[in-house]
Amino acid sequence: ANRKIYNFNDSIDRKVIQPIARGYVSLTPKPVRNSLTNFFDNVGYVNVIVNDLLQGKMTQFLSDTGRFVVNSTIGIGGLFDPAKAMGLRAHDEDLGQTFGVWGAGEGAYLNIPLAGPSSFRDAPGFVARTLLNPMTYLNPVVTIPVNVVNAVNVRANLLEATNIRDQAALDPYTFVREAYRQQREFKIHDGNPPGDGFDDYLEGEGDSAILKIY
């Protein structure tokens, strides 16, 4: 089922979304795209702040709150990122990571129609992210076109990653699945995921370990 949904998403992406994103890149100057990325990242940053708190990361919570305030004011609603120059580094936290920090397992891997890779643990994060985004509560006349622009901008930022996938992967579905799962593990452990013991096995056994694999 996941593979079928992946193929459906990939077909829509290649036929509709990618051409729009490439056209957007060709027509929109990079500084404008960067400012839009900053704006949408800032609008959604309340989700990061709340999950800092839920994970008990108080120092990061204070830093991210300061970052949001600075960029929302001095940064003109988030179009610019003066907080970075002040040493307030951006973080990426969400409800799925919070569940993971408190010991929840990944559960089954999921491919969600028109949304892409997820898991039983990560899927509720979409709801939380939506509810914590101030744009959700504006008039649909505003939110719908703004969300479309955001979706196109996000896809444009991922075009290079798509090229890497297409060039490197013998099986794109498996490549995306494993890349997603490794990325989530990396984020949950703040860049220091636990090892699986395989490297120690290789170091301990030398060439004989490689032979055992075969």
PDB file of C-alpha atoms in Angstrom:
ATOM      1  CA  ALA A   1       0.000   0.000   0.000  1.00  0.00           C
ATOM      2  CA  ASN A   2       2.840   2.398   0.847  1.00  0.00           C
ATOM      3  CA  ARG A   3       4.523   1.753  -2.476  1.00  0.00           C
ATOM      4  CA  LYS A   4       1.285   2.360  -4.388  1.00  0.00           C
ATOM      5  CA  ILE A   5       0.721   5.650  -2.565  1.00  0.00           C
ATOM      6  CA  TYR A   6       4.359   6.605  -3.203  1.00  0.00           C
ATOM      7  CA  ASN A   7       3.889   5.963  -6.928  1.00  0.00           C
ATOM      8  CA  PHE A   8       0.690   8.048  -6.910  1.00  0.00           C
ATOM      9  CA  ASN A   9       2.411  10.944  -5.119  1.00  0.00           C
ATOM     10  CA  ASP A  10       5.445  10.702  -7.397  1.00  0.00           C
ATOM     11  CA  SER A  11       3.263  10.791 -10.506  1.00  0.00           C
ATOM     12  CA  ILE A  12       1.455  13.932  -9.320  1.00  0.00           C
ATOM     13  CA  ASP A  13       4.777  15.486  -8.359  1.00  0.00           C
ATOM     14  CA  ARG A  14       6.481  14.821 -11.692  1.00  0.00           C
ATOM     15  CA  LYS A  15       3.524  15.835 -13.867  1.00  0.00           C
ATOM     16  CA  VAL A  16       2.209  18.836 -11.936  1.00  0.00           C
ATOM     17  CA  ILE A  17       4.139  20.033  -8.910  1.00  0.00           C
ATOM     18  CA  GLN A  18       7.719  19.807 -10.182  1.00  0.00           C
ATOM     19  CA  PRO A  19       7.022  21.775 -13.396  1.00  0.00           C
ATOM     20  CA  ILE A  20       5.306  24.493 -11.353  1.00  0.00           C
ATOM     21  CA  ALA A  21       8.222  24.589  -8.895  1.00  0.00           C
ATOM     22  CA  ARG A  22      10.802  24.815 -11.684  1.00  0.00           C
ATOM     23  CA  GLY A  23       8.832  27.613 -13.332  1.00  0.00           C
ATOM     24  CA  TYR A  24       8.632  29.385  -9.994  1.00  0.00           C
ATOM     25  CA  VAL A  25      12.418  29.151  -9.562  1.00  0.00           C
ATOM     26  CA  SER A  26      13.041  30.524 -13.054  1.00  0.00           C
ATOM     27  CA  LEU A  27      10.697  33.494 -12.505  1.00  0.00           C
ATOM     28  CA  THR A  28      11.388  34.349  -8.863  1.00  0.00           C
ATOM     29  CA  PRO A  29      14.719  35.885  -7.790  1.00  0.00           C
ATOM     30  CA  LYS A  30      16.542  33.939  -5.100  1.00  0.00           C
ATOM     31  CA  PRO A  31      16.410  36.776  -2.520  1.00  0.00           C
ATOM     32  CA  VAL A  32      12.613  36.768  -2.838  1.00  0.00           C
ATOM     33  CA  ARG A  33      12.467  32.985  -2.414  1.00  0.00           C
ATOM     34  CA  ASN A  34      14.732  33.231   0.632  1.00  0.00           C
ATOM     35  CA  SER A  35      12.498  35.889   2.191  1.00  0.00           C
ATOM     36  CA  LEU A  36       9.401  33.760   1.584  1.00  0.00           C
ATOM     37  CA  THR A  37      11.132  30.752   3.142  1.00  0.00           C
ATOM     38  CA  ASN A  38      12.055  32.888   6.166  1.00  0.00           C
ATOM     39  CA  PHE A  39       8.475  34.153   6.470  1.00  0.00           C
ATOM     40  CA  PHE A  40       6.837  30.729   6.373  1.00  0.00           C
ATOM     41  CA  ASP A  41       9.447  29.240   8.706  1.00  0.00           C
ATOM     42  CA  ASN A  42       8.774  32.048  11.187  1.00  0.00           C
ATOM     43  CA  VAL A  43       4.987  31.703  10.965  1.00  0.00           C
ATOM     44  CA  GLY A  44       5.287  28.011  11.811  1.00  0.00           C
ATOM     45  CA  TYR A  45       7.876  28.523  14.541  1.00  0.00           C
ATOM     46  CA  VAL A  46       5.315  28.450  17.366  1.00  0.00           C
ATOM     47  CA  ASN A  47       5.184  24.691  16.767  1.00  0.00           C
ATOM     48  CA  VAL A  48       8.930  24.485  17.465  1.00  0.00           C
ATOM     49  CA  ILE A  49       8.599  26.566  20.641  1.00  0.00           C
ATOM     50  CA  VAL A  50       5.751  24.457  22.034  1.00  0.00           C
ATOM     51  CA  ASN A  51       7.646  21.223  21.387  1.00  0.00           C
ATOM     52  CA  ASP A  52      10.778  22.663  23.024  1.00  0.00           C
ATOM     53  CA  LEU A  53       8.638  23.044  26.126  1.00  0.00           C
ATOM     54  CA  LEU A  54       7.076  19.585  25.842  1.00  0.00           C
ATOM     55  CA  GLN A  55      10.547  18.031  25.564  1.00  0.00           C
ATOM     56  CA  GLY A  56      11.826  19.936  28.595  1.00  0.00           C
ATOM     57  CA  LYS A  57      14.447  21.844  26.593  1.00  0.00           C
ATOM     58  CA  MET A  58      14.131  25.052  28.584  1.00  0.00           C
ATOM     59  CA  THR A  59      17.288  26.775  27.329  1.00  0.00           C
ATOM     60  CA  GLN A  60      16.286  26.046  23.742  1.00  0.00           C
ATOM     61  CA  PHE A  61      12.717  27.145  24.532  1.00  0.00           C
ATOM     62  CA  LEU A  62      13.945  30.575  25.682  1.00  0.00           C
ATOM     63  CA  SER A  63      16.292  30.879  22.688  1.00  0.00           C
ATOM     64  CA  ASP A  64      13.591  29.935  20.188  1.00  0.00           C
ATOM     65  CA  THR A  65      11.061  32.272  21.806  1.00  0.00           C
ATOM     66  CA  GLY A  66      13.575  35.095  21.496  1.00  0.00           C
ATOM     67  CA  ARG A  67      14.242  34.129  17.899  1.00  0.00           C
ATOM     68  CA  PHE A  68      10.518  34.235  17.066  1.00  0.00           C
ATOM     69  CA  VAL A  69      10.055  37.652  18.729  1.00  0.00           C
ATOM     70  CA  VAL A  70      13.107  39.177  17.026  1.00  0.00           C
ATOM     71  CA  ASN A  71      12.255  37.908  13.553  1.00  0.00           C
ATOM     72  CA  SER A  72       8.569  38.812  13.915  1.00  0.00           C
ATOM     73  CA  THR A  73       9.443  42.419  14.801  1.00  0.00           C
ATOM     74  CA  ILE A  74      12.861  43.528  13.592  1.00  0.00           C
ATOM     75  CA  GLY A  75      12.708  40.949  10.808  1.00  0.00           C
ATOM     76  CA  ILE A  76       9.439  42.428   9.491  1.00  0.00           C
ATOM     77  CA  GLY A  77       7.158  39.486  10.129  1.00  0.00           C
ATOM     78  CA  GLY A  78       9.913  36.995   9.463  1.00  0.00           C
ATOM     79  CA  LEU A  79      10.864  38.117   5.961  1.00  0.00           C
ATOM     80  CA  PHE A  80      14.401  38.579   7.251  1.00  0.00           C
ATOM     81  CA  ASP A  81      16.425  36.635   9.825  1.00  0.00           C
ATOM     82  CA  PRO A  82      18.241  39.105  12.121  1.00  0.00           C
ATOM     83  CA  ALA A  83      18.020  36.551  14.946  1.00  0.00           C
ATOM     84  CA  LYS A  84      20.679  34.466  13.203  1.00  0.00           C
ATOM     85  CA  ALA A  85      23.148  37.350  13.376  1.00  0.00           C
ATOM     86  CA  MET A  86      22.367  37.621  17.104  1.00  0.00           C
ATOM     87  CA  GLY A  87      23.366  34.001  17.633  1.00  0.00           C
ATOM     88  CA  LEU A  88      19.810  32.690  18.006  1.00  0.00           C
ATOM     89  CA  ARG A  89      20.129  29.508  15.957  1.00  0.00           C
ATOM     90  CA  ALA A  90      17.048  27.946  14.339  1.00  0.00           C
ATOM     91  CA  HIS A  91      15.880  24.556  15.591  1.00  0.00           C
ATOM     92  CA  ASP A  92      13.492  21.979  14.182  1.00  0.00           C
ATOM     93  CA  GLU A  93      11.171  20.300  16.676  1.00  0.00           C
ATOM     94  CA  ASP A  94       7.745  18.750  16.173  1.00  0.00           C
ATOM     95  CA  LEU A  95       5.257  16.475  17.922  1.00  0.00           C
ATOM     96  CA  GLY A  96       6.698  13.304  16.394  1.00  0.00           C
ATOM     97  CA  GLN A  97      10.112  14.172  17.819  1.00  0.00           C
ATOM     98  CA  THR A  98       8.515  14.907  21.183  1.00  0.00           C
ATOM     99  CA  PHE A  99       6.890  11.468  21.198  1.00  0.00           C
ATOM    100  CA  GLY A 100      10.253   9.961  20.252  1.00  0.00           C
ATOM    101  CA  VAL A 101      12.109  11.823  23.011  1.00  0.00           C
ATOM    102  CA  TRP A 102       9.647  10.408  25.560  1.00  0.00           C
ATOM    103  CA  GLY A 103      10.176   6.872  24.321  1.00  0.00           C
ATOM    104  CA  ALA A 104       7.483   6.291  21.686  1.00  0.00           C
ATOM    105  CA  GLY A 105       8.517   3.862  18.952  1.00  0.00           C
ATOM    106  CA  GLU A 106       8.331   4.746  15.291  1.00  0.00           C
ATOM    107  CA  GLY A 107       5.488   2.348  14.551  1.00  0.00           C
ATOM    108  CA  ALA A 108       4.636   1.460  10.975  1.00  0.00           C
ATOM    109  CA  TYR A 109       6.105   3.529   8.178  1.00  0.00           C
ATOM    110  CA  LEU A 110       3.410   5.387   6.243  1.00  0.00           C
ATOM    111  CA  ASN A 111       3.148   7.129   2.902  1.00  0.00           C
ATOM    112  CA  ILE A 112       0.336   9.656   3.100  1.00  0.00           C
ATOM    113  CA  PRO A 113      -1.443  10.706  -0.124  1.00  0.00           C
ATOM    114  CA  LEU A 114      -0.234  14.144  -1.296  1.00  0.00           C
ATOM    115  CA  ALA A 115       1.850  14.512   1.881  1.00  0.00           C
ATOM    116  CA  GLY A 116       4.596  11.903   1.598  1.00  0.00           C
ATOM    117  CA  PRO A 117       6.632   9.942   4.165  1.00  0.00           C
ATOM    118  CA  SER A 118       5.467   9.661   7.767  1.00  0.00           C
ATOM    119  CA  SER A 119       4.863   7.060  10.485  1.00  0.00           C
ATOM    120  CA  PHE A 120       2.294   6.215  13.151  1.00  0.00           C
ATOM    121  CA  ARG A 121       4.371   8.263  15.600  1.00  0.00           C
ATOM    122  CA  ASP A 122       4.873  11.255  13.285  1.00  0.00           C
ATOM    123  CA  ALA A 123       1.457  11.529  11.612  1.00  0.00           C
ATOM    124  CA  PRO A 124      -0.289  13.415  14.469  1.00  0.00           C
ATOM    125  CA  GLY A 125       2.358  16.119  14.107  1.00  0.00           C
ATOM    126  CA  PHE A 126       0.596  17.359  10.973  1.00  0.00           C
ATOM    127  CA  VAL A 127      -2.511  18.186  13.023  1.00  0.00           C
ATOM    128  CA  ALA A 128      -0.489  19.884  15.769  1.00  0.00           C
ATOM    129  CA  ARG A 129       1.514  21.891  13.243  1.00  0.00           C
ATOM    130  CA  THR A 130      -1.694  23.075  11.574  1.00  0.00           C
ATOM    131  CA  LEU A 131      -3.387  24.053  14.842  1.00  0.00           C
ATOM    132  CA  LEU A 132      -0.312  25.973  16.045  1.00  0.00           C
ATOM    133  CA  ASN A 133       0.075  27.940  12.798  1.00  0.00           C
ATOM    134  CA  PRO A 134      -1.541  31.403  13.065  1.00  0.00           C
ATOM    135  CA  MET A 135      -2.340  31.329   9.339  1.00  0.00           C
ATOM    136  CA  THR A 136      -4.865  28.560  10.035  1.00  0.00           C
ATOM    137  CA  TYR A 137      -7.182  31.022  11.739  1.00  0.00           C
ATOM    138  CA  LEU A 138      -7.288  33.645   8.992  1.00  0.00           C
ATOM    139  CA  ASN A 139      -9.989  33.892   6.348  1.00  0.00           C
ATOM    140  CA  PRO A 140      -9.705  31.090   3.749  1.00  0.00           C
ATOM    141  CA  VAL A 141      -9.538  33.774   1.053  1.00  0.00           C
ATOM    142  CA  VAL A 142      -6.119  34.591   2.501  1.00  0.00           C
ATOM    143  CA  THR A 143      -4.934  31.215   3.774  1.00  0.00           C
ATOM    144  CA  ILE A 144      -5.596  29.148   0.636  1.00  0.00           C
ATOM    145  CA  PRO A 145      -3.446  31.192  -1.800  1.00  0.00           C
ATOM    146  CA  VAL A 146      -0.788  31.733   0.876  1.00  0.00           C
ATOM    147  CA  ASN A 147      -0.589  27.989   1.549  1.00  0.00           C
ATOM    148  CA  VAL A 148      -0.318  27.313  -2.179  1.00  0.00           C
ATOM    149  CA  VAL A 149       2.620  29.722  -2.404  1.00  0.00           C
ATOM    150  CA  ASN A 150       4.194  28.024   0.619  1.00  0.00           C
ATOM    151  CA  ALA A 151       3.788  24.560  -0.931  1.00  0.00           C
ATOM    152  CA  VAL A 152       5.361  25.677  -4.214  1.00  0.00           C
ATOM    153  CA  ASN A 153       8.211  27.421  -2.382  1.00  0.00           C
ATOM    154  CA  VAL A 154       8.904  24.343  -0.230  1.00  0.00           C
ATOM    155  CA  ARG A 155       8.925  22.106  -3.322  1.00  0.00           C
ATOM    156  CA  ALA A 156      11.273  24.498  -5.105  1.00  0.00           C
ATOM    157  CA  ASN A 157      13.702  24.268  -2.168  1.00  0.00           C
ATOM    158  CA  LEU A 158      13.724  20.470  -2.555  1.00  0.00           C
ATOM    159  CA  LEU A 159      14.492  20.303  -6.278  1.00  0.00           C
ATOM    160  CA  GLU A 160      18.178  19.624  -5.677  1.00  0.00           C
ATOM    161  CA  ALA A 161      17.355  16.784  -3.293  1.00  0.00           C
ATOM    162  CA  THR A 162      15.061  15.335  -5.966  1.00  0.00           C
ATOM    163  CA  ASN A 163      17.923  15.351  -8.470  1.00  0.00           C
ATOM    164  CA  ILE A 164      20.116  13.458  -5.995  1.00  0.00           C
ATOM    165  CA  ARG A 165      17.392  10.859  -5.457  1.00  0.00           C
ATOM    166  CA  ASP A 166      16.820  10.365  -9.169  1.00  0.00           C
ATOM    167  CA  GLN A 167      20.529  10.008  -9.921  1.00  0.00           C
ATOM    168  CA  ALA A 168      21.558   7.852  -6.963  1.00  0.00           C
ATOM    169  CA  ALA A 169      18.644   5.560  -6.206  1.00  0.00           C
ATOM    170  CA  LEU A 170      18.089   2.207  -7.890  1.00  0.00           C
ATOM    171  CA  ASP A 171      14.772   1.989  -6.030  1.00  0.00           C
ATOM    172  CA  PRO A 172      13.527   5.532  -5.267  1.00  0.00           C
ATOM    173  CA  TYR A 173      10.813   4.289  -2.890  1.00  0.00           C
ATOM    174  CA  THR A 174      13.298   2.477  -0.653  1.00  0.00           C
ATOM    175  CA  PHE A 175      15.748   5.381  -0.882  1.00  0.00           C
ATOM    176  CA  VAL A 176      13.106   7.887   0.298  1.00  0.00           C
ATOM    177  CA  ARG A 177      11.837   5.577   3.048  1.00  0.00           C
ATOM    178  CA  GLU A 178      15.263   4.955   4.561  1.00  0.00           C
ATOM    179  CA  ALA A 179      16.349   8.583   4.160  1.00  0.00           C
ATOM    180  CA  TYR A 180      13.210   9.703   5.989  1.00  0.00           C
ATOM    181  CA  ARG A 181      13.629   7.203   8.819  1.00  0.00           C
ATOM    182  CA  GLN A 182      17.303   8.057   9.310  1.00  0.00           C
ATOM    183  CA  GLN A 183      16.559  11.774   9.271  1.00  0.00           C
ATOM    184  CA  ARG A 184      13.868  11.360  11.944  1.00  0.00           C
ATOM    185  CA  GLU A 185      16.219   9.307  14.142  1.00  0.00           C
ATOM    186  CA  PHE A 186      18.887  11.983  13.682  1.00  0.00           C
ATOM    187  CA  LYS A 187      16.505  14.772  14.725  1.00  0.00           C
ATOM    188  CA  ILE A 188      15.027  12.939  17.720  1.00  0.00           C
ATOM    189  CA  HIS A 189      18.529  12.455  19.158  1.00  0.00           C
ATOM    190  CA  ASP A 190      19.642  16.011  18.263  1.00  0.00           C
ATOM    191  CA  GLY A 191      22.258  14.848  15.808  1.00  0.00           C
ATOM    192  CA  ASN A 192      23.649  12.007  17.941  1.00  0.00           C
ATOM    193  CA  PRO A 193      21.604   8.889  17.128  1.00  0.00           C
ATOM    194  CA  PRO A 194      22.588   5.699  18.940  1.00  0.00           C
ATOM    195  CA  GLY A 195      24.682   3.285  16.923  1.00  0.00           C
ATOM    196  CA  ASP A 196      23.466  -0.142  15.910  1.00  0.00           C
ATOM    197  CA  GLY A 197      26.733  -1.826  16.818  1.00  0.00           C
ATOM    198  CA  PHE A 198      27.592  -2.565  13.189  1.00  0.00           C
ATOM    199  CA  ASP A 199      30.612  -0.244  13.096  1.00  0.00           C
ATOM    200  CA  ASP A 200      31.995  -1.824  16.273  1.00  0.00           C
ATOM    201  CA  TYR A 201      31.467  -5.251  14.721  1.00  0.00           C
ATOM    202  CA  LEU A 202      33.463  -4.273  11.652  1.00  0.00           C
ATOM    203  CA  GLU A 203      36.241  -2.742  13.713  1.00  0.00           C
ATOM    204  CA  GLY A 204      36.450  -5.824  15.913  1.00  0.00           C
ATOM    205  CA  GLU A 205      36.331  -8.455  13.192  1.00  0.00           C
ATOM    206  CA  GLY A 206      38.280  -6.795  10.385  1.00  0.00           C
ATOM    207  CA  ASP A 207      38.144  -8.357   6.931  1.00  0.00           C
ATOM    208  CA  SER A 208      36.526 -11.513   8.240  1.00  0.00           C
ATOM    209  CA  ALA A 209      33.409  -9.498   9.149  1.00  0.00           C
ATOM    210  CA  ILE A 210      32.999  -8.407   5.535  1.00  0.00           C
ATOM    211  CA  LEU A 211      33.258 -12.000   4.403  1.00  0.00           C
ATOM    212  CA  LYS A 212      30.551 -13.032   6.883  1.00  0.00           C
ATOM    213  CA  ILE A 213      28.144 -10.553   5.250  1.00  0.00           C
ATOM    214  CA  TYR A 214      28.365 -12.550   2.043  1.00  0.00           C
TER     215      TYR A 214
END
